[in-house]
CSV table of C-alpha atoms in Angstrom, one decimal:
chain,number,residue,atom,x,y,z
Z,1,MET,CA,-0.3,-4.6,-11.9
Z,2,CYS,CA,0.7,-5.6,-8.4
Z,3,ILE,CA,3.9,-7.0,-9.8
Z,4,THR,CA,6.9,-4.8,-8.9
Z,5,CYS,CA,9.1,-3.7,-11.8
Z,6,PRO,CA,12.8,-4.7,-11.6
Z,7,ALA,CA,14.3,-1.3,-11.0
Z,8,THR,CA,11.9,-0.7,-8.2
Z,9,VAL,CA,13.1,-3.8,-6.5
Z,10,SER,CA,16.7,-2.6,-6.9
Z,11,SER,CA,15.9,0.7,-5.3
Z,12,THR,CA,13.9,-0.9,-2.5
Z,13,ILE,CA,16.7,-3.3,-1.7
Z,14,ARG,CA,19.1,-0.4,-1.5
Z,15,ILE,CA,16.8,1.5,0.8
Z,16,PHE,CA,16.3,-1.3,3.3
Z,17,ASN,CA,19.9,-2.6,3.3
Z,18,THR,CA,21.0,0.9,4.4
Z,19,CYS,CA,17.9,1.2,6.6
Z,20,PRO,CA,16.9,4.9,6.2
Z,21,SER,CA,13.4,3.6,6.8
Z,22,SER,CA,14.5,3.4,10.4
Z,23,GLN,CA,15.4,7.0,10.3
Z,24,TYR,CA,12.6,8.9,8.6
Z,25,GLN,CA,9.5,7.6,10.4
Z,26,LYS,CA,9.5,10.7,12.7
Z,27,ARG,CA,9.3,13.0,9.7
Z,28,PHE,CA,6.5,10.9,8.1
Z,29,SER,CA,4.4,11.0,11.3
Z,30,THR,CA,4.7,14.8,11.9
Z,31,LYS,CA,5.5,16.9,8.8
Z,32,ILE,CA,2.2,16.4,7.1
Z,33,SER,CA,0.3,17.5,10.2
Z,34,THR,CA,2.7,20.4,10.7
Z,35,ALA,CA,2.2,21.7,7.2
Z,36,LEU,CA,-1.6,21.3,7.0
Z,37,PHE,CA,-3.1,21.5,10.4
Z,38,THR,CA,-1.3,24.2,12.4
Z,39,SER,CA,-3.8,26.8,13.6
Z,40,VAL,CA,-3.4,29.7,15.9
Z,41,GLY,CA,-7.0,29.2,17.0
Z,42,PHE,CA,-6.2,26.0,18.9
Z,43,GLU,CA,-4.7,25.7,22.4
Z,44,LYS,CA,-1.3,24.1,22.3
Z,45,THR,CA,-2.4,20.8,23.8
Z,46,GLN,CA,-5.4,20.6,21.4
Z,47,ARG,CA,-3.2,21.3,18.4
Z,48,LEU,CA,-0.8,18.5,19.5
Z,49,ASP,CA,-3.5,16.0,20.0
Z,50,PHE,CA,-5.4,16.9,16.8
Z,51,SER,CA,-2.3,16.9,14.6
Z,52,SER,CA,-1.1,13.6,15.8
Z,53,HIS,CA,-4.4,11.9,15.1
Z,54,ILE,CA,-4.5,13.5,11.6
Z,55,SER,CA,-1.0,12.3,10.8
Z,56,ILE,CA,-1.9,8.7,11.8
Z,57,GLY,CA,-5.0,9.0,9.7
Z,58,PHE,CA,-2.9,9.7,6.7
Z,59,PHE,CA,-0.7,6.7,7.1
Z,60,TYR,CA,-2.8,3.9,5.7
Z,61,PRO,CA,-4.3,6.0,2.8
Z,62,ILE,CA,-0.7,6.9,1.8
Z,63,MET,CA,0.3,3.3,1.9
Z,64,ALA,CA,-2.4,2.5,-0.6
Z,65,PHE,CA,-0.6,4.7,-3.2
Z,66,ALA,CA,3.0,4.0,-2.1
Z,67,ARG,CA,3.7,1.8,-5.1
Z,68,PHE,CA,3.7,5.0,-7.3
Z,69,ASN,CA,6.5,6.3,-5.1
Z,70,LEU,CA,8.5,3.1,-5.7
Z,71,TYR,CA,8.1,3.6,-9.4
Z,72,ALA,CA,9.6,7.1,-9.0
Z,73,GLN,CA,12.4,5.8,-6.9
Z,74,GLY,CA,13.2,3.2,-9.5
Z,75,PHE,CA,13.6,5.9,-12.2
Z,76,ILE,CA,15.6,8.2,-9.9
Z,77,LEU,CA,18.0,5.3,-9.2
Z,78,MET,CA,18.3,4.2,-12.8
Z,79,PHE,CA,19.1,7.7,-14.2
Z,80,ASN,CA,21.4,8.8,-11.3
Z,81,GLU,CA,24.9,8.5,-12.6
Z,82,ASN,CA,26.3,8.9,-9.1
Z,83,GLU,CA,24.7,5.6,-8.1
Z,84,VAL,CA,26.3,2.3,-9.0
Z,85,VAL,CA,23.7,0.1,-10.7
Z,86,TRP,CA,24.5,-3.4,-11.8
Z,87,ARG,CA,23.7,-3.7,-15.5
Z,88,ARG,CA,22.0,-0.3,-15.7
Z,89,LYS,CA,20.9,-0.7,-19.3
Z,90,TRP,CA,19.2,-4.0,-18.6
Z,91,GLU,CA,17.5,-2.5,-15.6
Z,92,ILE,CA,16.2,0.4,-17.6
Z,93,LEU,CA,15.1,-1.9,-20.4
Z,94,SER,CA,13.3,-4.1,-17.9
Z,95,GLU,CA,11.5,-1.2,-16.3
Z,96,LEU,CA,10.4,0.1,-19.7
Z,97,GLY,CA,9.2,-3.4,-20.5
Z,98,PHE,CA,7.2,-3.5,-17.3
Z,99,PHE,CA,5.3,-0.3,-18.1
Z,100,ALA,CA,4.8,-1.3,-21.7
Z,101,TRP,CA,3.3,-4.6,-20.6
Z,102,ASN,CA,0.9,-2.8,-18.2
Z,103,ILE,CA,-0.1,-0.2,-20.8
Z,104,ALA,CA,-0.9,-3.0,-23.2
Z,105,LEU,CA,-2.9,-4.7,-20.6
Z,106,LEU,CA,-5.0,-1.6,-20.0
Z,107,ALA,CA,-5.4,-1.1,-23.7
Z,108,TYR,CA,-7.3,-4.5,-23.8
Z,109,PHE,CA,-10.1,-3.2,-21.6
Z,110,PRO,CA,-13.3,-2.8,-23.6
Z,111,SER,CA,-14.0,0.8,-24.6
Z,112,GLU,CA,-17.8,0.5,-24.0
Z,113,THR,CA,-18.6,-0.5,-20.4
Z,114,SER,CA,-21.1,0.5,-17.8
Z,115,LEU,CA,-18.4,2.8,-16.2
Z,116,GLY,CA,-16.8,3.9,-19.4
Z,117,GLY,CA,-13.5,2.7,-20.8
Z,118,TRP,CA,-11.2,5.2,-19.2
Z,119,LYS,CA,-13.0,5.1,-15.9
Z,120,GLU,CA,-12.7,1.3,-15.7
Z,121,ARG,CA,-9.0,1.4,-16.6
Z,122,LEU,CA,-8.4,4.0,-13.9
Z,123,LEU,CA,-10.4,2.0,-11.4
Z,124,TYR,CA,-8.4,-1.1,-12.1
Z,125,LEU,CA,-5.2,0.8,-11.8
Z,126,LEU,CA,-6.1,2.3,-8.4
Z,127,ILE,CA,-7.6,-0.9,-6.9
Z,128,SER,CA,-4.6,-3.0,-7.9
Z,129,HIS,CA,-2.2,-0.6,-6.4
Z,130,MET,CA,-4.2,-0.2,-3.2
Z,131,LEU,CA,-4.2,-4.0,-2.8
Z,132,ALA,CA,-0.4,-3.9,-3.3
Z,133,GLY,CA,-0.3,-1.3,-0.5
Z,134,VAL,CA,-0.5,-4.2,2.0
Z,135,LEU,CA,3.1,-4.9,1.0
Z,136,HIS,CA,4.1,-1.4,2.1
Z,137,VAL,CA,2.3,-1.7,5.4
Z,138,GLN,CA,4.2,-4.9,6.0
Z,139,ILE,CA,7.5,-3.2,5.4
Z,140,CYS,CA,6.6,-0.3,7.7
Z,141,LEU,CA,5.6,-2.7,10.4
Z,142,SER,CA,9.1,-4.2,10.4
Z,143,HIS,CA,10.9,-0.9,10.7
Z,144,PHE,CA,9.0,2.2,11.8
Z,145,ALA,CA,8.5,1.2,15.5
Z,146,ARG,CA,12.0,-0.1,16.0
Z,147,GLU,CA,15.0,1.6,17.4
Z,148,THR,CA,16.9,4.2,15.4
Z,149,TYR,CA,20.5,5.2,15.5
Z,150,HIS,CA,22.1,8.6,15.0
Z,151,GLY,CA,25.3,9.2,13.1
Z,152,LYS,CA,27.5,6.1,12.4
Z,153,ALA,CA,26.5,2.7,13.5
Z,154,TYR,CA,28.7,-0.4,14.3
Z,155,ASN,CA,30.9,1.4,16.9
Z,156,GLY,CA,31.4,-1.5,19.3
Z,157,ASP,CA,30.0,-4.6,20.9
Z,158,GLU,CA,26.7,-2.9,21.9
Z,159,ASP,CA,25.8,-1.9,18.3
Z,160,GLU,CA,27.8,-4.3,16.2
Z,161,TRP,CA,26.2,-5.5,13.0
Z,162,PHE,CA,24.2,-8.5,14.2
Z,163,ARG,CA,22.7,-6.7,17.2
Z,164,MET,CA,21.9,-3.7,15.1
Z,165,GLN,CA,19.8,-5.8,12.7
Z,166,CYS,CA,17.9,-7.3,15.5
Z,167,ARG,CA,17.3,-4.0,17.3
Z,168,THR,CA,16.1,-2.0,14.3
Z,169,THR,CA,13.9,-4.7,12.7
Z,170,LEU,CA,10.7,-6.6,13.6
Z,171,ASN,CA,9.5,-10.0,12.4
Z,172,ILE,CA,5.8,-10.8,12.0
Z,173,ASP,CA,4.8,-14.0,13.8
Z,174,CYS,CA,2.6,-16.2,11.6
Z,175,PRO,CA,2.0,-19.9,10.9
Z,176,TRP,CA,3.6,-21.5,7.9
Z,177,TRP,CA,0.4,-21.6,6.0
Z,178,MET,CA,0.3,-17.8,6.0
Z,179,ASP,CA,3.7,-17.4,4.3
Z,180,TRP,CA,1.9,-16.8,1.0
Z,181,PHE,CA,0.3,-13.7,2.3
Z,182,HIS,CA,3.4,-12.1,3.7
Z,183,GLY,CA,5.6,-13.2,0.9
Z,184,GLY,CA,8.7,-13.6,3.1
Z,185,LEU,CA,8.6,-10.0,4.3
Z,186,GLN,CA,7.6,-11.4,7.8
Z,187,PHE,CA,11.2,-12.5,8.2
Z,188,GLN,CA,12.7,-9.1,8.0
Z,189,ILE,CA,15.5,-9.8,10.6
Z,190,GLU,CA,16.7,-12.8,8.5
Z,191,HIS,CA,16.3,-10.8,5.3
Z,192,HIS,CA,18.6,-8.1,6.8
Z,193,LEU,CA,21.1,-10.7,7.9
Z,194,TRP,CA,21.1,-12.5,4.5
Z,195,PRO,CA,19.6,-10.1,1.9
Z,196,ARG,CA,19.9,-12.7,-0.9
Z,197,LEU,CA,18.6,-15.7,0.9
Z,198,PRO,CA,15.7,-17.2,-1.0
Z,199,ARG,CA,12.4,-16.7,0.9
Z,200,HIS,CA,11.6,-20.4,1.0
Z,201,ASN,CA,14.6,-20.7,3.3
Z,202,LEU,CA,13.8,-17.8,5.6
Z,203,ARG,CA,11.6,-19.8,8.0
Z,204,ARG,CA,14.5,-22.3,8.6
Z,205,ALA,CA,16.9,-19.4,9.0
Z,206,GLN,CA,14.6,-17.9,11.6
Z,207,GLN,CA,15.0,-21.0,13.8
Z,208,LEU,CA,18.8,-20.6,13.6
Z,209,VAL,CA,18.7,-16.9,14.4
Z,210,LYS,CA,16.3,-17.4,17.4
Z,211,ALA,CA,18.6,-20.0,18.8
Z,212,PHE,CA,21.6,-17.7,18.3
Z,213,CYS,CA,19.9,-14.8,19.9
Z,214,LYS,CA,18.9,-16.9,22.9
Z,215,LYS,CA,22.4,-18.1,23.4
Z,216,HIS,CA,23.9,-14.6,23.3
Z,217,ASP,CA,21.1,-12.8,25.1
Z,218,VAL,CA,20.0,-10.7,22.1
Z,219,THR,CA,16.4,-9.6,22.0
Z,220,TYR,CA,14.5,-11.1,19.0
Z,221,HIS,CA,11.4,-8.9,18.1
Z,222,ASN,CA,8.6,-11.1,16.8
Z,223,LEU,CA,4.9,-9.9,17.0
Z,224,PRO,CA,1.6,-11.1,15.6
Z,225,TRP,CA,0.2,-9.0,12.7
Z,226,ILE,CA,-2.4,-7.2,14.8
Z,227,GLU,CA,-0.1,-6.4,17.7
Z,228,ALA,CA,2.5,-5.1,15.3
Z,229,GLN,CA,-0.2,-2.7,13.8
Z,230,VAL,CA,-1.1,-1.4,17.2
Z,231,GLU,CA,2.6,-0.9,18.1
Z,232,LEU,CA,3.2,1.0,14.8
Z,233,VAL,CA,0.2,3.3,15.3
Z,234,GLN,CA,1.2,4.0,18.9
Z,235,HIS,CA,4.8,4.7,18.0
Z,236,LEU,CA,3.8,7.1,15.1
Z,237,ARG,CA,1.5,9.0,17.5
Z,238,LYS,CA,4.2,9.2,20.1
Z,239,ALA,CA,6.7,10.5,17.5
Z,240,ALA,CA,4.1,13.0,16.2
Z,241,LEU,CA,3.4,14.4,19.7
Z,242,LYS,CA,7.1,14.7,20.4
Z,243,MET,CA,8.0,16.4,17.1
Z,244,ARG,CA,5.0,18.7,17.1
Z,245,ALA,CA,6.1,19.9,20.5
Z,246,ILE,CA,9.6,20.6,19.1
Z,247,ASP,CA,8.2,22.4,16.0
Z,248,LEU,CA,6.0,24.6,18.2
């Protein structure tokens, strides 16, 4: 169940090649708290601090169910005639095949179990998607705490294409024997530079990019997993405080 359906992959690639993930993180970190936790009974500073902590508290639980959002995005992409989709019919067929395969898998669960047939099926469905949520956390680590741009990018030497990829993206520093865990997503800078480069070549590409950045004095963002988590949470809280102040 943790396998991503083809159309979902297509929509995800479109999302991160155009990088709106770099643009909507402020909305994510604030709008939930604005809608649910505004109270006239709190002092302004208390409301700001409380809402920012609540919004951060929502982040990881939401990531546990983010795969369902990708399913929806896949269908939206497939049936949007204004979008150019390569071999649309095959994509739709592949997506339907993915769901048919998963439904068939759930149908093989025994009906009489200690939990009950439908409960065990639901539990499997939720746990498998929650485990896949690590994938979504990984993607957020590489984008949410990075720089954003407003309007049109690539206007000159300071924000030309290569520098923009390095400024808006973060890599996760890990040893080669942990590549299986990150699945190539730890090399987001290289992925943005060469979207179709096979992931087994990304570590080699990283060496080339690092050398190029050093030669041309371009900052290369590369943090360990835990440090990246801390940076992400701190950035979401900072964005929440700032936007809550504006909303108020």
